[in-house]
Amino acid sequence: MAGAGHSRLIFALDVPLLEQAEPWVARLAPHVDYFKVGLELFSSAGPEAVRMVTRHGQAGVFLDLKLHDIPTTVGRAACVVRGLGVRMLTVHAQGGRAMLEAAAREAGPDLCLLAVTRLTSQAAAVEEVVELARLAQLAGCGGVVCAGSEAASVRKAVGTDFRIVCPGVRAPGSDRGDQVRAVTPFEAIHAGADYIVVGRPIRDAADPVQAARAISAEVARALAS
Ligand code: C5P
């Protein structure tokens, strides 16, 4: 289920300008499977951000727009996003079944629709996250976004053929601060995540390429365990 490079790593391009994003893509493209384009960069650069990543090689684009609107609107947006060549798109699971079904229908087989269960910045009961993951699966989504601490329960509920993507990952040994739901890359993959989303632990590292490599090594260790 891994993408281009099988690193299972998604790097979050959390910068406001295309000119700031491109050097990161050039530098990290050999080390990650996907680049996450979020609200900040997409608000500034739009589809050009998607085209810029695509120009740099094999890494795919994960468009993290967390769509949440009436079914027709979200479905039509998913149709446009599919046309951009994006490989993963997020919607909010809390938008409900009809919205998820409309989005999944328009996404088609080549755009993996991921339902965000609960934001990892919010408290959430694991049962609630599992319920939302089940709903997303029934509605035809390709996977979910959830915290690493919930990945094992979600995996048990949805089986193997459903993508689990975990943000809020912290490098081993780093300060987790008040992020009670943060886990290490090893823990997330070991729990059943297919991909981990990492931003600041790579972006703020003295040597970002080395940080990405170290995280990939953790991922490989988890896959082999
Ligand atoms: O914290 P970090 O910089 O690694 O975050 C990377 C991405 O993961 C962010 O773009 C954000 O969307 C997501 N994230 C999250 N929950 C957190 C921390 C980050 O969903 N607690």
Tab-separated table of C-alpha atoms in Angstrom, residues 124-134 150 153:
chain	number	residue	atom	x	y	z
A	124	ALA	CA	-11.496	12.011	21.410
A	125	ALA	CA	-12.768	8.681	22.665
A	126	VAL	CA	-11.264	5.751	20.765
A	127	GLU	CA	-14.761	4.239	20.305
A	128	GLU	CA	-15.910	7.420	18.597
A	129	VAL	CA	-12.929	7.349	16.232
A	130	VAL	CA	-13.558	3.677	15.425
A	131	GLU	CA	-17.234	4.406	14.752
A	132	LEU	CA	-16.311	7.219	12.342
A	133	ALA	CA	-13.794	4.944	10.610
A	134	ARG	CA	-16.508	2.310	10.137
A	150	GLU	CA	-5.999	5.031	17.828
A	153	SER	CA	-8.221	-0.085	17.318
